[in-house]
CSV table of C-alpha atoms in Angstrom, one decimal:
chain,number,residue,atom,x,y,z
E,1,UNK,CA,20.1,-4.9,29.7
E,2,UNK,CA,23.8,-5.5,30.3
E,3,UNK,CA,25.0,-7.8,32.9
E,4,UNK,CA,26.7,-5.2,34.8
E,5,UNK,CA,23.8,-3.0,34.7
E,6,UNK,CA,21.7,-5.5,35.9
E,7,UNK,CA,23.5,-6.3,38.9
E,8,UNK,CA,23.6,-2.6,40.1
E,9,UNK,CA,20.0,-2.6,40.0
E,10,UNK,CA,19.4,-5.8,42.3
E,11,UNK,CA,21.8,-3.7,44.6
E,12,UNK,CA,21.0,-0.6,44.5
E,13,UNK,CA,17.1,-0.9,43.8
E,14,UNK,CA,14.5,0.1,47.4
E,15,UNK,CA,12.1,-1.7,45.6
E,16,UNK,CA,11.8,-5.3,43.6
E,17,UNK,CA,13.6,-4.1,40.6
E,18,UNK,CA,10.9,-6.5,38.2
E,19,UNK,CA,12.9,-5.2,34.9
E,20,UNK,CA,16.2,-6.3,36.6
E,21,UNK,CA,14.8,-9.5,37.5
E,22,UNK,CA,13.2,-10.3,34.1
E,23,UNK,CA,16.8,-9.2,32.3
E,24,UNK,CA,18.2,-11.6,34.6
E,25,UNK,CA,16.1,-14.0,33.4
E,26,UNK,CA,16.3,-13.2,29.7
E,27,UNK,CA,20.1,-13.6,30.1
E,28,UNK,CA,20.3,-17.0,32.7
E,29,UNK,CA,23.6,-18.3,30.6
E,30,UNK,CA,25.9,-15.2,32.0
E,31,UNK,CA,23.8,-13.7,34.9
E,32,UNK,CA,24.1,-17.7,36.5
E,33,UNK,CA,28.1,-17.9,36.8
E,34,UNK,CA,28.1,-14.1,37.7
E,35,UNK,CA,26.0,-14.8,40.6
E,36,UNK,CA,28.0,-17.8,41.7
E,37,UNK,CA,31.4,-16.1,41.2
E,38,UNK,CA,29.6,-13.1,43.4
E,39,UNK,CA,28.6,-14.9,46.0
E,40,UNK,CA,32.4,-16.5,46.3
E,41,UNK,CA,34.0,-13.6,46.5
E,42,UNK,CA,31.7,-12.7,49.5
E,43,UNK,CA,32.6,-16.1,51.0
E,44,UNK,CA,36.0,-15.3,50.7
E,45,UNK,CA,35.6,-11.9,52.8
E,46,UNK,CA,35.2,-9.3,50.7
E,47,UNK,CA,32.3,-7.9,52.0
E,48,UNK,CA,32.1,-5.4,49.1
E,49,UNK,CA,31.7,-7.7,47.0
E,50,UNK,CA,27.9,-7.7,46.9
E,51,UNK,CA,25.4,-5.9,49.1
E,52,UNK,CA,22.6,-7.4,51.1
E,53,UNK,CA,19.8,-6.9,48.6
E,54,UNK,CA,21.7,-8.1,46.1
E,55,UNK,CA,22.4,-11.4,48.0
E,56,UNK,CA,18.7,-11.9,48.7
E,57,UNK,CA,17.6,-11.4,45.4
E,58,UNK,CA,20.3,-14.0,43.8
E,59,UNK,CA,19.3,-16.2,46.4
E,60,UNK,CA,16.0,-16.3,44.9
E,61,UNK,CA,16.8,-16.1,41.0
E,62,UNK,CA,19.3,-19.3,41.5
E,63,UNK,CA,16.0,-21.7,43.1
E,64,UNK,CA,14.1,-20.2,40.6
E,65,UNK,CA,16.3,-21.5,37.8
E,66,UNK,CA,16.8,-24.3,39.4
E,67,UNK,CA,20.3,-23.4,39.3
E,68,UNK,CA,22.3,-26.8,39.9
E,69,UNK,CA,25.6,-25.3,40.0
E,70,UNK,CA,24.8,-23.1,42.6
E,71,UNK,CA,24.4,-26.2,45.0
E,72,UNK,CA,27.2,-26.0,47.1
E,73,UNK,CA,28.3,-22.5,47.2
E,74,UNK,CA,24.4,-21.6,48.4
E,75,UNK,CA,25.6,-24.5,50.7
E,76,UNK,CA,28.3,-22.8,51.7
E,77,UNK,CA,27.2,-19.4,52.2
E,78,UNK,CA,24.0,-20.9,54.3
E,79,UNK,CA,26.2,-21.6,56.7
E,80,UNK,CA,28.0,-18.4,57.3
E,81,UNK,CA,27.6,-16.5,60.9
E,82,UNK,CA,23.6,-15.4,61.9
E,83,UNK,CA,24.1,-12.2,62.0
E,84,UNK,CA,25.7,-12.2,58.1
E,85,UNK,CA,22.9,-14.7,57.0
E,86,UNK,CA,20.2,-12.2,58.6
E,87,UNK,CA,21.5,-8.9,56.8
E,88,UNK,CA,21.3,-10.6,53.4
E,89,UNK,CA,18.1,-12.9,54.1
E,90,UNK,CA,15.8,-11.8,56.6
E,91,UNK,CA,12.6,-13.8,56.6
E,92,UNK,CA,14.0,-16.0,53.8
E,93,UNK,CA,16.1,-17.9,56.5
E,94,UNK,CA,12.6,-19.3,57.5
E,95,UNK,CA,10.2,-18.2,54.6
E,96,UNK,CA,12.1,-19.7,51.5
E,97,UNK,CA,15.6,-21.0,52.4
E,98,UNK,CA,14.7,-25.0,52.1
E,99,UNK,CA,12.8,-24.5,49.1
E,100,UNK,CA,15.9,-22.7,47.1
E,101,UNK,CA,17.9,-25.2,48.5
E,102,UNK,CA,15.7,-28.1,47.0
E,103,UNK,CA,15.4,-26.6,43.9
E,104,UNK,CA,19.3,-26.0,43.3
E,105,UNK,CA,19.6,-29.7,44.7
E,106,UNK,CA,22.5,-31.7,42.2
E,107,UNK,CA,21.8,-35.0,44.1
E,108,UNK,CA,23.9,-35.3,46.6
E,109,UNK,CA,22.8,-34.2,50.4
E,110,UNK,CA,25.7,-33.9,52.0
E,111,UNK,CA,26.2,-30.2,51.7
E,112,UNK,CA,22.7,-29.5,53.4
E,113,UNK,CA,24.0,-32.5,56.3
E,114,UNK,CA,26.7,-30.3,56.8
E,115,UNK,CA,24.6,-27.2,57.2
E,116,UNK,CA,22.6,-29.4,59.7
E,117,UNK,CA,25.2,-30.1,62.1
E,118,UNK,CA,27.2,-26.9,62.0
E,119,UNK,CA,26.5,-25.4,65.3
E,120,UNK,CA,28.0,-22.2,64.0
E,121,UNK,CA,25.5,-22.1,61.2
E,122,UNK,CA,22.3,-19.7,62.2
E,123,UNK,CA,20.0,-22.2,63.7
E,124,UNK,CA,16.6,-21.4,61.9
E,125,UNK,CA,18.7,-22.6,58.9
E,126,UNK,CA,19.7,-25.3,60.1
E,127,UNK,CA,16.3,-26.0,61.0
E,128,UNK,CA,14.8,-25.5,57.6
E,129,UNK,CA,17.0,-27.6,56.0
E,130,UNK,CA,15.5,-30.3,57.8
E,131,UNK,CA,12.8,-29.6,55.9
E,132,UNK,CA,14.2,-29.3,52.8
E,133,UNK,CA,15.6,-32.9,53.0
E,134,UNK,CA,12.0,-34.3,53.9
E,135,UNK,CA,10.9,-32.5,50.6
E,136,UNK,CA,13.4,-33.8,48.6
E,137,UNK,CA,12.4,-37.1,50.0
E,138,UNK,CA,8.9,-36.5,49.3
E,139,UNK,CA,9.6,-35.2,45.7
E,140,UNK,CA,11.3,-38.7,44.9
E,141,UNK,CA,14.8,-36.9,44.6
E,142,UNK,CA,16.1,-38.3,47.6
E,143,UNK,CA,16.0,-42.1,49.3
E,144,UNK,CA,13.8,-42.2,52.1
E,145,UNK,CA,16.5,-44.7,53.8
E,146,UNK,CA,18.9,-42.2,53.4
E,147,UNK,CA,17.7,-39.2,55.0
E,148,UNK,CA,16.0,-42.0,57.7
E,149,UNK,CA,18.9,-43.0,58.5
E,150,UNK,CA,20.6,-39.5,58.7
E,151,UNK,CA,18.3,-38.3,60.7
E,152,UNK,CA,18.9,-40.9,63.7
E,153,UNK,CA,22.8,-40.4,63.3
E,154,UNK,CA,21.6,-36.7,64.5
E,155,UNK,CA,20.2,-37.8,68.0
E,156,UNK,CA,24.4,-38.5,68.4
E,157,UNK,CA,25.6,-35.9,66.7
E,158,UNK,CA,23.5,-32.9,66.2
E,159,UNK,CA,24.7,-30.2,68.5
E,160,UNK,CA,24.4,-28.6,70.8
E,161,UNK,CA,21.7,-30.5,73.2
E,162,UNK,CA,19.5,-28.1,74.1
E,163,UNK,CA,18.1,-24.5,74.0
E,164,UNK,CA,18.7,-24.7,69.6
E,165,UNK,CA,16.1,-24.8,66.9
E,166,UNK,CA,17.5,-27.2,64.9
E,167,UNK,CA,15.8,-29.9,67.0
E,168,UNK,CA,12.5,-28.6,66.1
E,169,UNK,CA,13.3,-29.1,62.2
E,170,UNK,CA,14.6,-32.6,62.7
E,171,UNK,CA,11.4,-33.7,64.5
E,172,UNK,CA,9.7,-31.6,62.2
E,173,UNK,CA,11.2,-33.8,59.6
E,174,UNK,CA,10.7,-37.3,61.2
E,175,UNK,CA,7.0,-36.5,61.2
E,176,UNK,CA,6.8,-35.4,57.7
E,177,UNK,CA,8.5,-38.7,56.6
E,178,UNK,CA,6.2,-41.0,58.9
E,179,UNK,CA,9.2,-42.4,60.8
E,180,UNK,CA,7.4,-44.3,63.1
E,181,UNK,CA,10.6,-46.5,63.7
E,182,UNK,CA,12.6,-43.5,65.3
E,183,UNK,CA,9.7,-42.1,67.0
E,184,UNK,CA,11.6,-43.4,70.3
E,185,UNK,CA,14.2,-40.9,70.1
E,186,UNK,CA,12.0,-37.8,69.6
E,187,UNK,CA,10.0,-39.0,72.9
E,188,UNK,CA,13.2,-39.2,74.4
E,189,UNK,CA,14.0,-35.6,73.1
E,190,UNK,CA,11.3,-34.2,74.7
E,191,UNK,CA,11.4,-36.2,77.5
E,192,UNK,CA,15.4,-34.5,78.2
E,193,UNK,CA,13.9,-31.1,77.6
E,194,UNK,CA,15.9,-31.4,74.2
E,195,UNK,CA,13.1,-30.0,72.3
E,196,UNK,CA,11.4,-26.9,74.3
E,197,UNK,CA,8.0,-27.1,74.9
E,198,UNK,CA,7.7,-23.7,74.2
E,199,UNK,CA,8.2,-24.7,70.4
E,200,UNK,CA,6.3,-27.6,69.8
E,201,UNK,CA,4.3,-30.4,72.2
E,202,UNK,CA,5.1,-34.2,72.1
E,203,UNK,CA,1.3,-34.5,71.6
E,204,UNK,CA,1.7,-32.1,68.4
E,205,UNK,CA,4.7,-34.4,67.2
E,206,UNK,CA,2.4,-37.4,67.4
E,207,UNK,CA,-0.7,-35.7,65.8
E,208,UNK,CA,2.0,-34.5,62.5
E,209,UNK,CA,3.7,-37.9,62.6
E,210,UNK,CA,0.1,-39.8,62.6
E,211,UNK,CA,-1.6,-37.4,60.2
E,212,UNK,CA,1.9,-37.7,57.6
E,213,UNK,CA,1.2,-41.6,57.8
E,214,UNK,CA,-2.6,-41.5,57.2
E,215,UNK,CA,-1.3,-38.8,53.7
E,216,UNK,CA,1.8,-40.0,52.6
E,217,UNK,CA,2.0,-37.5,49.7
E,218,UNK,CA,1.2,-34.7,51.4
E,219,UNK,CA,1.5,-35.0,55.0
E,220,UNK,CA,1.9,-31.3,55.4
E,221,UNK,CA,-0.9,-30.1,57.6
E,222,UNK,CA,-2.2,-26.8,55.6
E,223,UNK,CA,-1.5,-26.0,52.1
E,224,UNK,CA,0.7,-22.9,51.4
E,225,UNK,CA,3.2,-23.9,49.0
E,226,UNK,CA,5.4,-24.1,52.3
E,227,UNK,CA,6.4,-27.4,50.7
E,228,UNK,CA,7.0,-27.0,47.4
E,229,UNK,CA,10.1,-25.5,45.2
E,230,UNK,CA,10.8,-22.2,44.9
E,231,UNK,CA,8.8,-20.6,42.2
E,232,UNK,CA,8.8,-17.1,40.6
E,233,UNK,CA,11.1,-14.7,42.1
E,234,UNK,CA,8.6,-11.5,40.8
E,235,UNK,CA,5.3,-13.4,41.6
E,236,UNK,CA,6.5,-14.4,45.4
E,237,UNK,CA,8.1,-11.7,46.4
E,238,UNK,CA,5.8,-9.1,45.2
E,239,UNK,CA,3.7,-10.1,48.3
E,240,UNK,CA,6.2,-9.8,50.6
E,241,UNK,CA,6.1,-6.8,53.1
E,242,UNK,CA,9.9,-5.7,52.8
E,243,UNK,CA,8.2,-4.6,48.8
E,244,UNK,CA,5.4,-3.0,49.8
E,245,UNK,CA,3.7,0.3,49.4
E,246,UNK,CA,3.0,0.3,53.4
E,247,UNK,CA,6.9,-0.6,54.0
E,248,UNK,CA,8.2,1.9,51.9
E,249,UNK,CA,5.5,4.4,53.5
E,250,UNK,CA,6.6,3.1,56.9
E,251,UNK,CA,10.0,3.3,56.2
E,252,UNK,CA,10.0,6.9,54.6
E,253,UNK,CA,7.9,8.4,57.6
E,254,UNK,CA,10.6,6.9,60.3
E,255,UNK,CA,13.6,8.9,57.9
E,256,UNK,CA,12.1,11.9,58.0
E,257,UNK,CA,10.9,11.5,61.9
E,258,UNK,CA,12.8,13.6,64.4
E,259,UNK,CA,15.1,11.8,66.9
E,260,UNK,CA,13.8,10.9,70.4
E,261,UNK,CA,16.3,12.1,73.1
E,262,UNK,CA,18.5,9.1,74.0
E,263,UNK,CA,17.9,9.9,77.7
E,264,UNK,CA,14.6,11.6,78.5
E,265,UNK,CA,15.1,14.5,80.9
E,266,UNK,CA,13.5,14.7,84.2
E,267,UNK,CA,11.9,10.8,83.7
E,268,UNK,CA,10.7,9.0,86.4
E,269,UNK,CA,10.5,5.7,85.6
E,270,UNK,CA,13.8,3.7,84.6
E,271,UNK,CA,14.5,3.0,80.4
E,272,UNK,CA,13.1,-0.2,79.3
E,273,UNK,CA,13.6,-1.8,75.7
E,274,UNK,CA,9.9,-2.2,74.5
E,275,UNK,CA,11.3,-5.3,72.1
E,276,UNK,CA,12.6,-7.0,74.8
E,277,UNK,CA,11.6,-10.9,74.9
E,278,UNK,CA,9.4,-10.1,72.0
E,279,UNK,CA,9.8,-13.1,70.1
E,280,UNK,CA,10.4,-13.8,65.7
E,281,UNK,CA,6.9,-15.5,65.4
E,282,UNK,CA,5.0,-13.3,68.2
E,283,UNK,CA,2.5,-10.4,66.8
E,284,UNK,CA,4.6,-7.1,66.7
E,285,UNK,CA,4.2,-4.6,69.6
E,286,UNK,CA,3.4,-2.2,66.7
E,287,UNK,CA,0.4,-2.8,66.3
E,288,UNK,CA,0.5,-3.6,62.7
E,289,UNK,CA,-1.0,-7.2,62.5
E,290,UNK,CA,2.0,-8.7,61.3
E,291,UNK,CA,4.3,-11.3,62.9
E,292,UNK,CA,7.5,-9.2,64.3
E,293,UNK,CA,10.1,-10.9,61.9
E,294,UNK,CA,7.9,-9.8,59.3
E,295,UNK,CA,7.6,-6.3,60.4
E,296,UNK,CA,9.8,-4.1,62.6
E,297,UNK,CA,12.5,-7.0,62.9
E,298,UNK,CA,12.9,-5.9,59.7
């Protein structure tokens, strides 16, 4: 299959295009600069210069290659607006983004600091790639002292104070590393309301921090390849629900559904938005099972 053939299908495919992926594969010495000259020219505003699919499916190829030269522009494009960075990624923003990131990783963490303190960035990246420096650390790729030492240069710098999720990836990240000796300045987070309680307890901080110390090689508390590189772009996301059967089933039946009336005539009672306050991470009000981001936030 043909370069330019095989980027049409990651764009235009409703499905995981699995031959496109494999041709991708087959052919890593062109498809690899294409991608990264792709994803530049979206950088550089031309928004037709790859479609969403197409971004999130690159995304995946270059961890899965562990794509080195892809570093910094993945860098780069991480930290474009939220709304841009949830068209093209979706659940990966959470789901995968700190593992591609650690398997593109040339050596140098500065790009993913900068994603870290870029309030503009979306802040469940920024988050993430808190973890993705405690894996690297973890992984031996990256000094401990380093990201340590990073990592209390952000209780001065990491903005803004309050009411972002960032914080909960840099504690998140303290705890993974044992820290013990900065432990002071997550209490004090807390303490200042920095860190919502609504996202995480001090008491949980302490149970992560003391359970990281007592299994310093994997101080993760459950084992789901959360904390590992990114692997096979086919074999993990085949499982995702954006490629399912049910999706596509879901997704047809809502097409083909007639329109509701934007205003119901003769109603009584005043129009709500049944999504309202309906959190990423809570169940979906649809009834499906599935956590909202990975259903109708879709």
């Amino acid at each position: 299959m043909e370069p330019a053939a095989i980027l049409e299908q990651l764009t235009a495919s409703q499905e995981l295009p699995r031959d496109a992926l494999r041709a991708a594969s087959d052919r890593r010495a062109d498809m690899a600069p294409m991608f990264v000259e792709r994803i530049e020219s979206f950088l550089a505003a031309d928004s037709t210069a790859l479609e969403s699919q197409a971004l999130f499916l690159i995304f995946h190829l270059l961890g899965e290659w562990r794509e080195t030269s892809a570093y910094r522009i993945l860098a780069r494009f991480l930290r474009c607006p939220r709304e841009q960075i949830e068209e093209a990624l979706g659940d990966s923003t959470t789901e995968t983004s700190h593992r591609v990131m650690a398997s593109v990783f040339d050596g140098d963490p500065h790009p993913i600091y900068d994603i870290i303190l870029d309030a503009n960035a979306d802040e469940y990246v920024r988050a993430r790639m808190c973890d993705a420096l405690a894996l690297l650390v973890l992984q031996g790729r990256l000094d401990r002292s380093e990201a340590a030492s990073f990592l209390r240069d952000c209780w001065m710098s990491l903005q803004p104070r309050e009411g972002c999720y960032v914080w909960v990836g840099w504690e998140s990240a303290m705890a993974l590393l044992g820290l013990t000796e900065l432990k002071s300045l997550v209490k004090e987070a807390f303490d200042r309301g920095i860190i919502h309680p609504d996202w995480i307890s001090y008491g949980e901080f302490e149970a992560d921090l003391e359970h990281a110390i007592q299994n310093p090689t994997e101080p993760w508390r459950a084992w789901d390849g959360e904390f590992t590189l990114f692997g096979d772009t086919i074999e993990e996301l085949s499982t995702w629900y954006r490629f399912s059967e049910e999706y596509k089933e879901e997704r047809e039946r809502v097409r083909n559904a007639s329109p509701a009336p934007l205003f119901p005539l003769f109603a009584n009672e005043p129009i709500t938005n049944p999504l309202r306050g309906v959190g990423r991470n809570d169940p979906c009000p649809c009834g499906s099972g599935k956590k909202y981001k990975k259903c109708c936030l879709q």
